[in-house]
Short mmCIF file of C-alpha atoms in Angstrom, two decimals:
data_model
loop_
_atom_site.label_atom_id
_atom_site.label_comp_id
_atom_site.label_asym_id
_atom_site.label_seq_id
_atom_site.Cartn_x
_atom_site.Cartn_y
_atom_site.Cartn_z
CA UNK I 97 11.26 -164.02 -241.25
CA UNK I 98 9.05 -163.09 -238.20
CA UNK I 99 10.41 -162.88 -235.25
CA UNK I 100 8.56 -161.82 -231.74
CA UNK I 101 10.05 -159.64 -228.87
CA UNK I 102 7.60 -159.82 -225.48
CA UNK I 103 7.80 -156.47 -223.39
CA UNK I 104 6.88 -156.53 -219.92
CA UNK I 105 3.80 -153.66 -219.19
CA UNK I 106 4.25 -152.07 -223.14
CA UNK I 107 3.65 -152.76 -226.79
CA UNK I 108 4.81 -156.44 -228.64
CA UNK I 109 6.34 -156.28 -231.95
CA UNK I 110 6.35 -159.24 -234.47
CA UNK I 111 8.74 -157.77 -237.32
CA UNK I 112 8.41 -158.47 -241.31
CA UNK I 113 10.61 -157.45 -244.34
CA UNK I 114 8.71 -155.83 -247.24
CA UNK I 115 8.27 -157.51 -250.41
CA UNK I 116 9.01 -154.88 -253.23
CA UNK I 117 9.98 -157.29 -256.13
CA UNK I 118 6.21 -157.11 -257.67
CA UNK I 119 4.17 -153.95 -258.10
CA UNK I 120 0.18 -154.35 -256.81
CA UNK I 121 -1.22 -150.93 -258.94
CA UNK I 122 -4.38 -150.25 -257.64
CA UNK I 123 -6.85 -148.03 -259.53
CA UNK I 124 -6.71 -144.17 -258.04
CA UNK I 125 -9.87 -142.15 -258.84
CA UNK I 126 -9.22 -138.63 -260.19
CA UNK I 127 -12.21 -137.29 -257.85
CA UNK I 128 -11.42 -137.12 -254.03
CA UNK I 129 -13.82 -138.74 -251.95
CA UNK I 130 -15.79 -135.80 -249.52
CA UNK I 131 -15.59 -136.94 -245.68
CA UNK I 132 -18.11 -134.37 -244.89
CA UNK I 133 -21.52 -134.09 -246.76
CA UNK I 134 -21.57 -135.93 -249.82
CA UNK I 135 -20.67 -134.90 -253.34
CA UNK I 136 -21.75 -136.35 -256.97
CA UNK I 137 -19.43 -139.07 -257.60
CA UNK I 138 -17.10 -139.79 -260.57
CA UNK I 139 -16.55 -142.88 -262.60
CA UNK I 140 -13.58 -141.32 -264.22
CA UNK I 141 -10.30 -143.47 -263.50
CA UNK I 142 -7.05 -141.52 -264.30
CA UNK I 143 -4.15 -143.52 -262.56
CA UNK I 144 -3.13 -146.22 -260.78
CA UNK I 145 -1.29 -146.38 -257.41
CA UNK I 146 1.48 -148.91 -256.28
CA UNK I 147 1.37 -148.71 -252.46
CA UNK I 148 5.03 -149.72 -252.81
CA UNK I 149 5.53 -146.75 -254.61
CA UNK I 150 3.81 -144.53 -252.34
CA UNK I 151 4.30 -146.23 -248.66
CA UNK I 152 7.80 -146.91 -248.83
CA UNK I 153 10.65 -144.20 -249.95
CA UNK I 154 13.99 -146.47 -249.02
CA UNK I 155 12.86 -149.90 -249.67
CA UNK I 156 16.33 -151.43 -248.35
CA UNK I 157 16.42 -149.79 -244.92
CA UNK I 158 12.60 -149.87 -244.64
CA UNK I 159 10.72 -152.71 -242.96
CA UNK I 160 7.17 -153.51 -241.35
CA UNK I 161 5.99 -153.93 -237.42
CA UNK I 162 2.68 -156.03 -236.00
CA UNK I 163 1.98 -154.07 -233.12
CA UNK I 164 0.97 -156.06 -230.09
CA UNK I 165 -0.87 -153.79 -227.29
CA UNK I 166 -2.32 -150.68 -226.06
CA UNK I 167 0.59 -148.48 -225.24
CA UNK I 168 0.25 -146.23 -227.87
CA UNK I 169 -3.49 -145.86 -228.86
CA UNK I 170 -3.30 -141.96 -228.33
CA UNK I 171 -1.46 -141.44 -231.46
CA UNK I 172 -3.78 -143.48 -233.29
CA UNK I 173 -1.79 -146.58 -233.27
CA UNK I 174 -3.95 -150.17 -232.14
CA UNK I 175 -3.42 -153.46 -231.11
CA UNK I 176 -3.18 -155.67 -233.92
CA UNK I 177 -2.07 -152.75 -236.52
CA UNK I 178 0.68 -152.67 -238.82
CA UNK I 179 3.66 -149.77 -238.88
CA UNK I 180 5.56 -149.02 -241.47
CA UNK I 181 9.44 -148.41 -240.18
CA UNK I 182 12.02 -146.37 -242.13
CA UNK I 183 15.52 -147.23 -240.57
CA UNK I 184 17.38 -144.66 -242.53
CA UNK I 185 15.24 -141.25 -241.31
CA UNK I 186 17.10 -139.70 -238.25
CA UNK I 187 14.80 -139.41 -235.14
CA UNK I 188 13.34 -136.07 -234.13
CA UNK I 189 11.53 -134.84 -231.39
CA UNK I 190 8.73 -136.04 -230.69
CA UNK I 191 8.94 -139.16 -233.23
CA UNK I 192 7.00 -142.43 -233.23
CA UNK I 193 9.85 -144.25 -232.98
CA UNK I 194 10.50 -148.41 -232.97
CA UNK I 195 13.88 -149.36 -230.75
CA UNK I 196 15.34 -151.77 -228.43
CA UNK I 197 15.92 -151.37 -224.65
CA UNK I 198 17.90 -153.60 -222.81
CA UNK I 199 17.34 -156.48 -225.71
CA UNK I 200 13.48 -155.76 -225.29
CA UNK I 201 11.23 -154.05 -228.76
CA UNK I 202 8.73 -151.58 -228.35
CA UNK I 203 7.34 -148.30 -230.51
CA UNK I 204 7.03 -145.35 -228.80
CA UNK I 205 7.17 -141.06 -228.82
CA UNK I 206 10.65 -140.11 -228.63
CA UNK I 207 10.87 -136.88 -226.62
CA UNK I 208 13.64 -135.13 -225.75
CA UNK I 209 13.91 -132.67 -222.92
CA UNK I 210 17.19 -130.47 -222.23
CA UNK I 211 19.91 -133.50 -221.97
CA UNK I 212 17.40 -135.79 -221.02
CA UNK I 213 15.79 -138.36 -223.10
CA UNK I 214 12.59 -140.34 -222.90
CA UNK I 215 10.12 -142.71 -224.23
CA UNK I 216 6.57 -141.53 -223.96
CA UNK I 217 3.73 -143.95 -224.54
CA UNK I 218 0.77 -142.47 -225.88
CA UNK I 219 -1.29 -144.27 -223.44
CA UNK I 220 -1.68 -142.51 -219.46
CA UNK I 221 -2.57 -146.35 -218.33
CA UNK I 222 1.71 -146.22 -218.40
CA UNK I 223 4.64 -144.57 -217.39
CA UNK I 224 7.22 -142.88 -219.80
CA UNK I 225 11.31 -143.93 -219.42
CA UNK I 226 13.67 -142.39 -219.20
CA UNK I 227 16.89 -143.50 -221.27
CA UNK I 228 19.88 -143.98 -218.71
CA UNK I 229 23.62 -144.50 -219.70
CA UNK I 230 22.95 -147.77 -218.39
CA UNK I 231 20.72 -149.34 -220.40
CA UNK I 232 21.42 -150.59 -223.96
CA UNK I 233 19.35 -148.40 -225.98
CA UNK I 234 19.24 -147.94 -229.57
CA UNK I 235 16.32 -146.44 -232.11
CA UNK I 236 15.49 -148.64 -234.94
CA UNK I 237 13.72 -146.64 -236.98
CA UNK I 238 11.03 -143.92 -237.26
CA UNK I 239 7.81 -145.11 -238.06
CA UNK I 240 6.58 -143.81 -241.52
CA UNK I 241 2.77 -145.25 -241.78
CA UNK I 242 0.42 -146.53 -239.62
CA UNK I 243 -2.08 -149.37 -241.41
CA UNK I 244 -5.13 -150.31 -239.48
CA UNK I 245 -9.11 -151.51 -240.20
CA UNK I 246 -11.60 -149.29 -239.20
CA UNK I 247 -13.75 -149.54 -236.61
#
């Protein structure tokens, strides 16, 4: 089920439950691959990966984002890429965090400062909230993983 949330000035969500029911193993080379100069390579497979497996620790709170905007592109996360959200992690400072304000979605840095708490976007083309008593405010989840295409 997809459902989309439009924020005024911030980031769009569309929201999608993960499929866990079948495993996609993918083969994992034994060799890691040098991001620097280059190294001899190895054609010796050992394992193989389920991205399930590794992506997603608590399958039944855990569920994925399509981000929609710009707001956060300082912490690496891009218009069109897809979060990974873990509902049943508590939210620290400083967490990339997916909630609701005032009935509205959006993912940002959850900062906390004294008694004070805000919602920093990771973008300086906008302004960070600050969470009132007032508004209806609640964290969804922190996000886990971002997944994006390179450039």
């Amino acid at each position: 089920m997809m459902q989309l949330y439009k924020i005024k000035n911030t980031t769009q969500l569309d929201f999608y439950s993960p499929s866990i029911e079948t495993a996609t193993e993918m083969p994992l080379y034994s060799s890691m691959i040098s991001a620097g100069f280059p190294s001899p390579a190895d054609d010796y497979l050992e394992l193989s990966l389920d991205l399930n497996q590794y992506l997603i620790k608590h399958p039944s709170a855990t569920f994925y984002v399509r981000v929609k905007g710009d707001s956060m592109v300082n912490a690496g996360i891009y218009d069109g890429d897809l979060l990974i959200v873990d509902k049943s992690l508590e939210p620290k400072n400083d967490s990339i965090v997916v909630c609701v304000i005032n009935g509205e979605f959006t993912v940002k840095k959850l900062k906390r400062s004294g008694e004070k708490l805000y919602l920093i976007p990771r973008n300086p083309r906008y302004n960070p909230t600050q969470i009132s008593e007032e508004m209806d405010f609640q964290v969804w989840g922190v996000v886990t993983y971002t997944i994006h295409e390179p450039n």
